mmCIF file of C-alpha atoms and ligand atoms in Angstrom:
data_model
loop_
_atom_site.group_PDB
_atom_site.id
_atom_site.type_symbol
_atom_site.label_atom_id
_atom_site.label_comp_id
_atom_site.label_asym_id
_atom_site.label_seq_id
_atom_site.Cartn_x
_atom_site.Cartn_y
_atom_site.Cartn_z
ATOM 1 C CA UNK F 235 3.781 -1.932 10.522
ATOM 2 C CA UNK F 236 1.671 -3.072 13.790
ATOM 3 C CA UNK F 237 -1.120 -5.820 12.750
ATOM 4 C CA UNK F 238 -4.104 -3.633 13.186
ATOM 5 C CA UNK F 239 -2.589 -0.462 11.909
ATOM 6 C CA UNK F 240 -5.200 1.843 10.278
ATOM 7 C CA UNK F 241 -7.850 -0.466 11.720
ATOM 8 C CA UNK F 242 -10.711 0.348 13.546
ATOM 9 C CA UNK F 243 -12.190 -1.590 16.481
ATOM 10 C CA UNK F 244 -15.585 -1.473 18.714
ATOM 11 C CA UNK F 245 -15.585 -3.518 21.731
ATOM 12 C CA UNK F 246 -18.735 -3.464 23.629
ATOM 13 C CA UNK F 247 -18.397 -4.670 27.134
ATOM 14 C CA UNK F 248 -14.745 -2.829 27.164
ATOM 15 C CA UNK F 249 -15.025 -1.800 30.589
ATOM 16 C CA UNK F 250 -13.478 -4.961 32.294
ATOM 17 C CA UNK F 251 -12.772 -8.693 31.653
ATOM 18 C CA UNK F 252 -12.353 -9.946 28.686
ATOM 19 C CA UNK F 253 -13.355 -6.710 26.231
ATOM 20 C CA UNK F 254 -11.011 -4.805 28.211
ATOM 21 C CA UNK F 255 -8.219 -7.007 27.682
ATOM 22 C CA UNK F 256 -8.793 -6.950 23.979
ATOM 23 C CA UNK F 257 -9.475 -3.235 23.642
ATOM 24 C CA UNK F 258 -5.431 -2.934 25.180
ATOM 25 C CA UNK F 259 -4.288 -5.777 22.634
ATOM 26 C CA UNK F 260 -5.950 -3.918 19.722
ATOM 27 C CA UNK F 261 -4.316 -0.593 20.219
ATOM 28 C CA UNK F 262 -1.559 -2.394 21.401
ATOM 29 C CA UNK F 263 -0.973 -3.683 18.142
ATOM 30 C CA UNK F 264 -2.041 -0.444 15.867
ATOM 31 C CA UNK F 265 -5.888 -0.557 16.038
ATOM 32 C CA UNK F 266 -7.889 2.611 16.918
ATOM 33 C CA UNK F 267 -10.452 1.657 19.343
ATOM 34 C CA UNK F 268 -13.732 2.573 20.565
ATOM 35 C CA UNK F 269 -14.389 1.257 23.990
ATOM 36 C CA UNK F 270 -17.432 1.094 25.965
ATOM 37 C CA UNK F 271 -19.677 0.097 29.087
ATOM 38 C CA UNK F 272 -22.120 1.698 31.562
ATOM 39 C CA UNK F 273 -19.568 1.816 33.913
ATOM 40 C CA UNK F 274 -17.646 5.002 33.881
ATOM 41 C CA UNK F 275 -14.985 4.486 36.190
ATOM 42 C CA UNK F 276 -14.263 0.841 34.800
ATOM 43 C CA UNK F 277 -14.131 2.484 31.439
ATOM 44 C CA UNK F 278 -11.652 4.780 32.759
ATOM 45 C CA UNK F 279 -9.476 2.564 33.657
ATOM 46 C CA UNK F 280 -9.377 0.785 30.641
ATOM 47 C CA UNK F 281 -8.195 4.043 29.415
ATOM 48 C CA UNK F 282 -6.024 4.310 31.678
ATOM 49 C CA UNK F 283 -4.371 0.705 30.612
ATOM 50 C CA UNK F 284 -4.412 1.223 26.753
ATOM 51 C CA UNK F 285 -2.707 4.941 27.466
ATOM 52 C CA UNK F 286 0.005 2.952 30.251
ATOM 53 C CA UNK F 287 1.182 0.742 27.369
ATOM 54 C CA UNK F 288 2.110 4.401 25.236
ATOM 55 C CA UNK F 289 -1.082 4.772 23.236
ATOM 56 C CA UNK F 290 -1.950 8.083 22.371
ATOM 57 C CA UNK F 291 -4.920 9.311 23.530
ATOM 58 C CA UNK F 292 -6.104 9.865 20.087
ATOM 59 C CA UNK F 293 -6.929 6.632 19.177
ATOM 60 C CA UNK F 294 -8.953 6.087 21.932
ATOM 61 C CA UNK F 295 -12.985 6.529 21.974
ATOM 62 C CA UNK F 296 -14.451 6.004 25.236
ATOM 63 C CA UNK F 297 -18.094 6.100 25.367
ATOM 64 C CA UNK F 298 -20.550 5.250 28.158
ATOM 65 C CA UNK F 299 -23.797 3.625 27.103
ATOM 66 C CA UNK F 300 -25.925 0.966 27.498
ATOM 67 C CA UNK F 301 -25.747 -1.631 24.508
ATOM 68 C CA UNK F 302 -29.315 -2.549 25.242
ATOM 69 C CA UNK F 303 -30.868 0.690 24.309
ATOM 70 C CA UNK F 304 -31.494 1.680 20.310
ATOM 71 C CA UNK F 305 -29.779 5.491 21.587
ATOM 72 C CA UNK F 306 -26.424 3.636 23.118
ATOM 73 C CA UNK F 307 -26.035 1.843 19.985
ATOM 74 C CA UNK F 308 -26.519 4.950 17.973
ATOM 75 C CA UNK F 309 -23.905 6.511 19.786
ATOM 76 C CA UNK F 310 -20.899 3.503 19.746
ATOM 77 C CA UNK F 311 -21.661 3.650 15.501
ATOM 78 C CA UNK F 312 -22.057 7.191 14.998
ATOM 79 C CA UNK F 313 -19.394 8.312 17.323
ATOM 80 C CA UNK F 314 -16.732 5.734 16.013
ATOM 81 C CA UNK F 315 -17.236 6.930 12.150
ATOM 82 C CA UNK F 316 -17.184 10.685 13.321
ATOM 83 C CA UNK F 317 -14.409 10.353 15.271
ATOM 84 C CA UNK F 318 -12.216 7.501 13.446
ATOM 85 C CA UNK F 319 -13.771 7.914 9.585
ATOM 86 C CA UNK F 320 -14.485 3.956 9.285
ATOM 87 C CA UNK F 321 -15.492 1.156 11.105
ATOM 88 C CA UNK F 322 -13.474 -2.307 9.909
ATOM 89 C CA UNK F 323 -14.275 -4.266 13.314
ATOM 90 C CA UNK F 324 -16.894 -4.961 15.567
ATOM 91 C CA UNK F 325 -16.504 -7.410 18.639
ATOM 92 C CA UNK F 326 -19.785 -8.025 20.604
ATOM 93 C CA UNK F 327 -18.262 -8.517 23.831
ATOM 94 C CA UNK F 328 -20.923 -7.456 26.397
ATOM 95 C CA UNK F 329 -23.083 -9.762 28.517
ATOM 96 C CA UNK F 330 -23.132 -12.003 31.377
ATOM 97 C CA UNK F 331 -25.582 -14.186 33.713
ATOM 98 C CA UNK F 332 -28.099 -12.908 35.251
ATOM 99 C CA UNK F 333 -29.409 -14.087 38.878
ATOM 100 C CA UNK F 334 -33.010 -14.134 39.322
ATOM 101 C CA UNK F 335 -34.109 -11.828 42.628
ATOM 102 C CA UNK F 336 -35.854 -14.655 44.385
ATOM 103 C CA UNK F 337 -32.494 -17.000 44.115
ATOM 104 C CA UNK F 338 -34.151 -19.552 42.187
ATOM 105 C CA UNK F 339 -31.832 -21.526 39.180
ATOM 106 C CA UNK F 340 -32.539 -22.854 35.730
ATOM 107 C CA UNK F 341 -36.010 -23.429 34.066
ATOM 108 C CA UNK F 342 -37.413 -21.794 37.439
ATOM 109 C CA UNK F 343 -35.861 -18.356 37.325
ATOM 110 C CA UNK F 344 -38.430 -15.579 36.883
ATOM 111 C CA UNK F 345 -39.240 -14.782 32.797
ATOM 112 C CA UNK F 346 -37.658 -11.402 33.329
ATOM 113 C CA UNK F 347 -34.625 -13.281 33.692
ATOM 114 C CA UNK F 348 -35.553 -14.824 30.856
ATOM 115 C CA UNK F 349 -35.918 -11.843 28.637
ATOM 116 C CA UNK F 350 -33.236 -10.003 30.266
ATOM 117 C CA UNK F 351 -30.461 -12.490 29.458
ATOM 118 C CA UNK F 352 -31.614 -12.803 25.699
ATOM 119 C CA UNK F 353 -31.973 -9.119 25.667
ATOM 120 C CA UNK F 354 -28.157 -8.544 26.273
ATOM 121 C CA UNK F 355 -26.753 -11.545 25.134
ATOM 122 C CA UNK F 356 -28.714 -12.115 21.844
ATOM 123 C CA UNK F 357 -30.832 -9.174 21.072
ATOM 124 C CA UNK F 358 -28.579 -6.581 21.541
ATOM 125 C CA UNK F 359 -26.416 -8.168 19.162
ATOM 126 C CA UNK F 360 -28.883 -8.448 16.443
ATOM 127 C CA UNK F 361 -29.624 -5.124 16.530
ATOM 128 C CA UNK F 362 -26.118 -4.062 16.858
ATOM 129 C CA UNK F 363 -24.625 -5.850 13.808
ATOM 130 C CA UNK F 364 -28.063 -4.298 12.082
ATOM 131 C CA UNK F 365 -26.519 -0.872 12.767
ATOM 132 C CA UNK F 366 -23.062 -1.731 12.093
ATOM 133 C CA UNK F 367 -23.874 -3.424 8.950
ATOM 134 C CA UNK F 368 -23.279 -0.695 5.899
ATOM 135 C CA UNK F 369 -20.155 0.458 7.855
ATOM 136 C CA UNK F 370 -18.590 -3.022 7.918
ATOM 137 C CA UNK F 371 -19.518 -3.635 4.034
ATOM 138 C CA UNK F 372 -17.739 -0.588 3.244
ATOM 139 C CA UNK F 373 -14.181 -1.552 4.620
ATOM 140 C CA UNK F 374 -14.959 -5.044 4.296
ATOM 141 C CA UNK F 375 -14.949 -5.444 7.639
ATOM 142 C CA UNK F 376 -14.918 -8.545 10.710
ATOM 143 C CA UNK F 377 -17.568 -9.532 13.129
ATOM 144 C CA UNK F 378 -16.403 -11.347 16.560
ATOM 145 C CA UNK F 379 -19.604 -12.481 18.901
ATOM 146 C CA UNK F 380 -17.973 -13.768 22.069
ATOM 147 C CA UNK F 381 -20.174 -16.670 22.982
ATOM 148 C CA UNK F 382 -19.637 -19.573 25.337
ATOM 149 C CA UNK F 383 -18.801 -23.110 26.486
ATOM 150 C CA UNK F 384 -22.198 -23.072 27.942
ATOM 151 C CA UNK F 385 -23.614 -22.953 24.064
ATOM 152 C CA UNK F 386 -22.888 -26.114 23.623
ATOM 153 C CA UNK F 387 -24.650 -29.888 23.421
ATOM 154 C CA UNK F 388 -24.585 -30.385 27.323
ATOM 155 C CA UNK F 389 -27.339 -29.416 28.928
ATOM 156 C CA UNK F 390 -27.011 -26.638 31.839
ATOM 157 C CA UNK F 391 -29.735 -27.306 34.540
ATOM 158 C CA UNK F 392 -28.081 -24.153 36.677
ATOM 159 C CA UNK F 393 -27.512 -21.165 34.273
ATOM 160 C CA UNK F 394 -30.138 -22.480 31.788
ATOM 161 C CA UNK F 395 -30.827 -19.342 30.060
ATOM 162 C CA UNK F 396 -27.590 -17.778 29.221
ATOM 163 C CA UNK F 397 -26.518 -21.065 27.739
ATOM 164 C CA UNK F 398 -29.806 -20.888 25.594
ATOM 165 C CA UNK F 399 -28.932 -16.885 25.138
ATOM 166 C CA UNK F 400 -25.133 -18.114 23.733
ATOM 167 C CA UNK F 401 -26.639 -21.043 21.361
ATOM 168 C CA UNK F 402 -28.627 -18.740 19.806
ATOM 169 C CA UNK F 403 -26.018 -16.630 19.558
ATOM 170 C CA UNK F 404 -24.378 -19.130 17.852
ATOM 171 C CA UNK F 405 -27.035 -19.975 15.218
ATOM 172 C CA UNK F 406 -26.841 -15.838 14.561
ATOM 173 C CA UNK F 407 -23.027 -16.114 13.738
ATOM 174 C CA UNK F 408 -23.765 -19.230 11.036
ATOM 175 C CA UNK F 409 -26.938 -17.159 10.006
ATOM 176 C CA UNK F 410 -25.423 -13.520 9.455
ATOM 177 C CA UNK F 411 -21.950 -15.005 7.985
ATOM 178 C CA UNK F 412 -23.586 -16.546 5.279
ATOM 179 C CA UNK F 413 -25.863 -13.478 4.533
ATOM 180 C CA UNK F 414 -22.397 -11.144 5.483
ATOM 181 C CA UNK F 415 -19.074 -12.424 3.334
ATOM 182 C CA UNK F 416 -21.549 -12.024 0.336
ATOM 183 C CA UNK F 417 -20.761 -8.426 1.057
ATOM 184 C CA UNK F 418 -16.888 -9.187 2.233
ATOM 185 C CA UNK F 419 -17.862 -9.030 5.255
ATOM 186 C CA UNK F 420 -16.657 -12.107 7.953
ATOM 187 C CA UNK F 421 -18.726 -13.023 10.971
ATOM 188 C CA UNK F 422 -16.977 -15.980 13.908
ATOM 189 C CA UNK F 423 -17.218 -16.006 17.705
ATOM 190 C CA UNK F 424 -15.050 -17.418 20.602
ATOM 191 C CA UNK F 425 -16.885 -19.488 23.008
ATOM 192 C CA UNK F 426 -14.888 -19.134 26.382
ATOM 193 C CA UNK F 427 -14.733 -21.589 29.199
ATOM 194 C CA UNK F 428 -15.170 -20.361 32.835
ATOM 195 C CA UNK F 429 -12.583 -16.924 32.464
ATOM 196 C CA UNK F 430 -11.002 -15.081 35.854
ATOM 197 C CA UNK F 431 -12.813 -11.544 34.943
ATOM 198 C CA UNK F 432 -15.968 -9.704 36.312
ATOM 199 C CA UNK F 433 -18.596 -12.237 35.103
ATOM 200 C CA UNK F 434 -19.384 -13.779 38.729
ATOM 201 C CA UNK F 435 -19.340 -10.320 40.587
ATOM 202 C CA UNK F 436 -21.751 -8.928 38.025
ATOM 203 C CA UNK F 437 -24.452 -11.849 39.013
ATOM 204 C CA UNK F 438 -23.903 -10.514 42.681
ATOM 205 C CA UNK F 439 -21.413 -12.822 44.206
ATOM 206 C CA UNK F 440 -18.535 -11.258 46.247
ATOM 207 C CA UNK F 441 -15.171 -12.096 44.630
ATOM 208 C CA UNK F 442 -13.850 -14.161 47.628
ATOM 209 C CA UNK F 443 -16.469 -16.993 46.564
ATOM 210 C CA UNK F 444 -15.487 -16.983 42.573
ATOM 211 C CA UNK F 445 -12.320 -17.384 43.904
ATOM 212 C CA UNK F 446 -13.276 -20.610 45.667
ATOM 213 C CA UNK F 447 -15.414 -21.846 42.909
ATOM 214 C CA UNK F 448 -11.707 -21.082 40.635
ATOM 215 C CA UNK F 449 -9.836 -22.876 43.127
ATOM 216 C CA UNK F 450 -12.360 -25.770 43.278
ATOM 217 C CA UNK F 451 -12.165 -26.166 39.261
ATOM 218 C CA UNK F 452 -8.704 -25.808 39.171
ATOM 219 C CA UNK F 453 -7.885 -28.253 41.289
ATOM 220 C CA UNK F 454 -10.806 -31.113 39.846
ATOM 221 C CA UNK F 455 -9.564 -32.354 36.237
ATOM 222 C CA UNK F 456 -12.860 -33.337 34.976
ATOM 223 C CA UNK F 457 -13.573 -29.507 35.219
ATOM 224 C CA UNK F 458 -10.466 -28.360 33.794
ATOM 225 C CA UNK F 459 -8.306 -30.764 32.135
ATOM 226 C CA UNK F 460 -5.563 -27.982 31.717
ATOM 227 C CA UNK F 461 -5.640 -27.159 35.884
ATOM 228 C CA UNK F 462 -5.948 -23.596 34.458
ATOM 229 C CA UNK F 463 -8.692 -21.356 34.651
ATOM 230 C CA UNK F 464 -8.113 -18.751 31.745
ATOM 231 C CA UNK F 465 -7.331 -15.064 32.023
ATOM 232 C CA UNK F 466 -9.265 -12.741 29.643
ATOM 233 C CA UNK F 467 -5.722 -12.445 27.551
ATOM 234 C CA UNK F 468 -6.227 -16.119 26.686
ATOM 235 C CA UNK F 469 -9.672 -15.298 24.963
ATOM 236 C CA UNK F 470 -8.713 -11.981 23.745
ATOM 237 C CA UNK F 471 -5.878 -13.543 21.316
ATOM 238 C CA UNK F 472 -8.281 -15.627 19.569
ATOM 239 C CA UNK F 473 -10.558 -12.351 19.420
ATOM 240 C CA UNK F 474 -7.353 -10.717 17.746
ATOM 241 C CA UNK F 475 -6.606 -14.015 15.131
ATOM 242 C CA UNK F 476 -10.360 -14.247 14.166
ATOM 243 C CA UNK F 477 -10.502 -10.453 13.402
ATOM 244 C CA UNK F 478 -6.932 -10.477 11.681
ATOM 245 C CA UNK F 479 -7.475 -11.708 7.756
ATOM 246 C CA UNK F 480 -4.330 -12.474 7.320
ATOM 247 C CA UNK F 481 -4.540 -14.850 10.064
ATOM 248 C CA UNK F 482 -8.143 -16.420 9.677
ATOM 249 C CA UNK F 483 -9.583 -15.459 6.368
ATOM 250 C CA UNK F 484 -11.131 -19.317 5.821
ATOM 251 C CA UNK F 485 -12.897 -19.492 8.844
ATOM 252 C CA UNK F 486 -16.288 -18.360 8.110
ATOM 253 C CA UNK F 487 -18.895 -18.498 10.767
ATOM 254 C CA UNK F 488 -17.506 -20.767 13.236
ATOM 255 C CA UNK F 489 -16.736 -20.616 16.746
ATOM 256 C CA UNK F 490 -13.937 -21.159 18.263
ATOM 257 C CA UNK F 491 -13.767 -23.472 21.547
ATOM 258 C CA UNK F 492 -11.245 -21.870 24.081
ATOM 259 C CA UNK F 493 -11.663 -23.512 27.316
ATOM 260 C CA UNK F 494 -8.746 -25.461 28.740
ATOM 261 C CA UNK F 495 -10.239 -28.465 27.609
ATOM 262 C CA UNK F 496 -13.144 -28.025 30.198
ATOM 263 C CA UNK F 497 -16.365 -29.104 27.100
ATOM 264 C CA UNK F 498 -14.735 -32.048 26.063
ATOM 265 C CA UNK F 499 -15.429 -33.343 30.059
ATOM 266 C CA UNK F 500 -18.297 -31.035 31.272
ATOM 267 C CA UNK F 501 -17.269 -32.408 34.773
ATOM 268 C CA UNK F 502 -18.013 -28.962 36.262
ATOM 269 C CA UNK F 503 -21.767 -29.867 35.662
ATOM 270 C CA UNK F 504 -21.351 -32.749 38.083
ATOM 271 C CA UNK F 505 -20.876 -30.174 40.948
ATOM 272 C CA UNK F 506 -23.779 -27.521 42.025
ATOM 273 C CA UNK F 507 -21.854 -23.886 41.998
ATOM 274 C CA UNK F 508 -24.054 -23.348 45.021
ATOM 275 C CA UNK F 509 -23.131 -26.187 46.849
ATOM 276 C CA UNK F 510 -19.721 -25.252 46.276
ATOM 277 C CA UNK F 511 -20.129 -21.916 47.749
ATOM 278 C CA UNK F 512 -21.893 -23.895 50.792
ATOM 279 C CA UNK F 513 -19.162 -26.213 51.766
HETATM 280 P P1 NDP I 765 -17.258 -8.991 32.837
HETATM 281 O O1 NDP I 765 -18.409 -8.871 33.782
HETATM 282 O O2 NDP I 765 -15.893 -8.824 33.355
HETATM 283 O O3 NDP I 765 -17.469 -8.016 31.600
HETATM 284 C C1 NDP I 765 -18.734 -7.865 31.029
HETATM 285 C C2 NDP I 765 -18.732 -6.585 30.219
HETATM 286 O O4 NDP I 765 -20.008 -6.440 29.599
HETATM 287 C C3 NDP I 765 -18.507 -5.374 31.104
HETATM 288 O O5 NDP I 765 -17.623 -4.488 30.459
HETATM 289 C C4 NDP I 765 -19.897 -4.767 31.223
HETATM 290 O O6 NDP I 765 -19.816 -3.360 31.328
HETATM 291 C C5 NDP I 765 -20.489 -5.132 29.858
HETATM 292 N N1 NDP I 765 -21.947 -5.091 29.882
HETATM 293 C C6 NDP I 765 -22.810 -5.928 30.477
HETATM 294 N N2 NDP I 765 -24.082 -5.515 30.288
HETATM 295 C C7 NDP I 765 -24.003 -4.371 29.549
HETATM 296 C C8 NDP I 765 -24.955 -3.466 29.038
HETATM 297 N N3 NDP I 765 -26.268 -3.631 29.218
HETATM 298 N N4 NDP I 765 -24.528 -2.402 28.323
HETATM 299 C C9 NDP I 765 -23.205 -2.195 28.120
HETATM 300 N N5 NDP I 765 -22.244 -3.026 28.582
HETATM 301 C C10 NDP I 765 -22.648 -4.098 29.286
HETATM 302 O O7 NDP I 765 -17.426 -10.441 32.187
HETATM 303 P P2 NDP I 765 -16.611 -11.176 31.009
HETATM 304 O O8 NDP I 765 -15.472 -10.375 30.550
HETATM 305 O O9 NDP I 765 -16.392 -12.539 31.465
HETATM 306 O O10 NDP I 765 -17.747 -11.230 29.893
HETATM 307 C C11 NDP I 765 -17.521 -10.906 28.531
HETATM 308 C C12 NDP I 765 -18.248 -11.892 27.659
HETATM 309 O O11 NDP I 765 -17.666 -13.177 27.838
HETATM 310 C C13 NDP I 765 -19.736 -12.036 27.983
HETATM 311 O O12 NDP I 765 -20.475 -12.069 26.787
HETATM 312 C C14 NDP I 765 -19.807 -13.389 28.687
HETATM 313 O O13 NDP I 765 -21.060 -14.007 28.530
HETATM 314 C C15 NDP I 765 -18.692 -14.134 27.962
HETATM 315 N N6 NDP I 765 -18.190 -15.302 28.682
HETATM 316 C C16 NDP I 765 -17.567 -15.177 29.905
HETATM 317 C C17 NDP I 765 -17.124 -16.296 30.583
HETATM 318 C C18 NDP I 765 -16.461 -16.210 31.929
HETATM 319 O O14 NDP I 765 -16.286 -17.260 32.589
HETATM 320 N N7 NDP I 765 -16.014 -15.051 32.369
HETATM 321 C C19 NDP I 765 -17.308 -17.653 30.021
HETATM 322 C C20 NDP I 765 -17.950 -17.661 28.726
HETATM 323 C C21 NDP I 765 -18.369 -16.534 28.093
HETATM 324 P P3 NDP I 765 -20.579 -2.454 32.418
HETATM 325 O O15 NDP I 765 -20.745 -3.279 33.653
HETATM 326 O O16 NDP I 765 -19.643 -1.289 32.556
HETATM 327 O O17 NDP I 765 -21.852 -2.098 31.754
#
């Protein structure tokens, strides 16, 4: 029997990087999944993937929506139960930096930028696990926030808000896990290092320069101790262990570092990402 078989998983942000690689691992390995994103042709091919590797088309939910909006989130919850009878998994995927208009960095950025990053990257989840809550009781479900490396105890004088987005974030996973597997119910998040997927086009800049900045980490140890920058398979596995009970019923709340080595250095905070783009 596959791992996930009779499972069911939501993956917001499903429409490229790292939710779309673990929508295709889930059904890969048995799950039925819903995936999502505003963008419609992403989302289709994401389809497209998960039905390449034999998947019938049954066991696929794809459903455009912003995870933002109270309607969206209406829609990924009520759509999945209709369609799939049960909800046992629920990875909050979606987000990203945001670039303030003006081009201005850290504590300077505009407020919107401010509220916009914590709407997506902390609110949305809130309100999304809110929704999802009586579902996941029921089946005794999992909870997977994908935070990251930017949550942690270094400071980030660059992208100040989304690492302030992700370390609340991270208080919410220790927060709702203890109130959650009182009900059965497990919440833990992967904090990624810097990850080759859409993240750096979404804040506007063409792909030609996230390859340089990839190239420049790569090749500077006290940015990446492994010489590897991941691919979003590397972060989707330990999506797949922390929602697999079999696998990781004892870790309760936690988050789980996957970054090449990169925090235990935090060399990539000794370089400006813009000057890098300059040179
Ligand atoms: P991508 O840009 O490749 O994917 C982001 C996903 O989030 C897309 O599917 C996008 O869908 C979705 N999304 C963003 N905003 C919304 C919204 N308002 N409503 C619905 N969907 C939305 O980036 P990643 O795969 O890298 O990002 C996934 C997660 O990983 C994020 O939470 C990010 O913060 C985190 N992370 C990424 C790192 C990296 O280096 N890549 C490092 C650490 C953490 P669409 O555009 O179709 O709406």
């Amino acid at each position: 029997m596959a791992r996930f078989s009779g499972k069911v998983a939501l993956i917001t942000g499903s429409s490229n990087g790292i939710g779309r690689a673990a929508a295709i691992l889930f059904a890969q390995q048995g799950a039925k999944v819903t995936i999502t994103g505003r963008n419609a042709e992403r989302l289709k091919e994401t389809r497209h993937e998960i039905k390449k590797s034999g998947i019938p088309a049954e066991n696929i939910l794809a459903i455009v929506a912003d995870v933002i909006t109270d309607e969206g989130q209406m829609r990924l919850i009520n759509d999945t139960v209709r369609k799939f009878g049960h909800l046992d998994i629920l990875v909050n995927n979606a987000g990203g930096a945001l670039m303030d208009a003006q081009g201005r960095v850290g504590m300077d950025q505009d407020i919107s930028v401010f509220d916009n990053t914590m709407q997506i990257n902390m609110r949305s989840v809130v309100t999304l696990v809110q929704k999802a809550k009586e579902h996941l009781i029921k089946s005794k479900g999992e909870i997977i926030n994908v935070s990251a490396m930017a949550a942690g105890h270094h400071g980030d004088p660059i992208a100040t808000f989304y690492g302030m987005s992700k370390a609340a974030l991270d208080q919410f996973t220790r927060s709702s896990a203890i109130s959650l597997i009182q009900h059965g119910v497990r919440v833990n998040s992967v904090s990624p290092g810097f990850t080759k997927t859409g993240f750096g086009e979404a804040m506007g800049f063409p792909p030609i320069a996230m390859k340089k900045v990839i190239s420049f980490y790569e090749s500077h140890k006290e940015c990446a101790p492994s010489g590897a920058i991941a691919q979003p398979g590397d972060i989707a596995q330990v999506i797949l262990f922390l929602a697999d009970r079999t696998m990781s019923s004892y870790i309760i709340g936690q988050s789980i570092i996957a970054d090449g080595g990169s925090s235990l250095v935090m060399g990539m905070h000794a370089h400006d990402m813009l000057d890098i783009l300059k040179a």
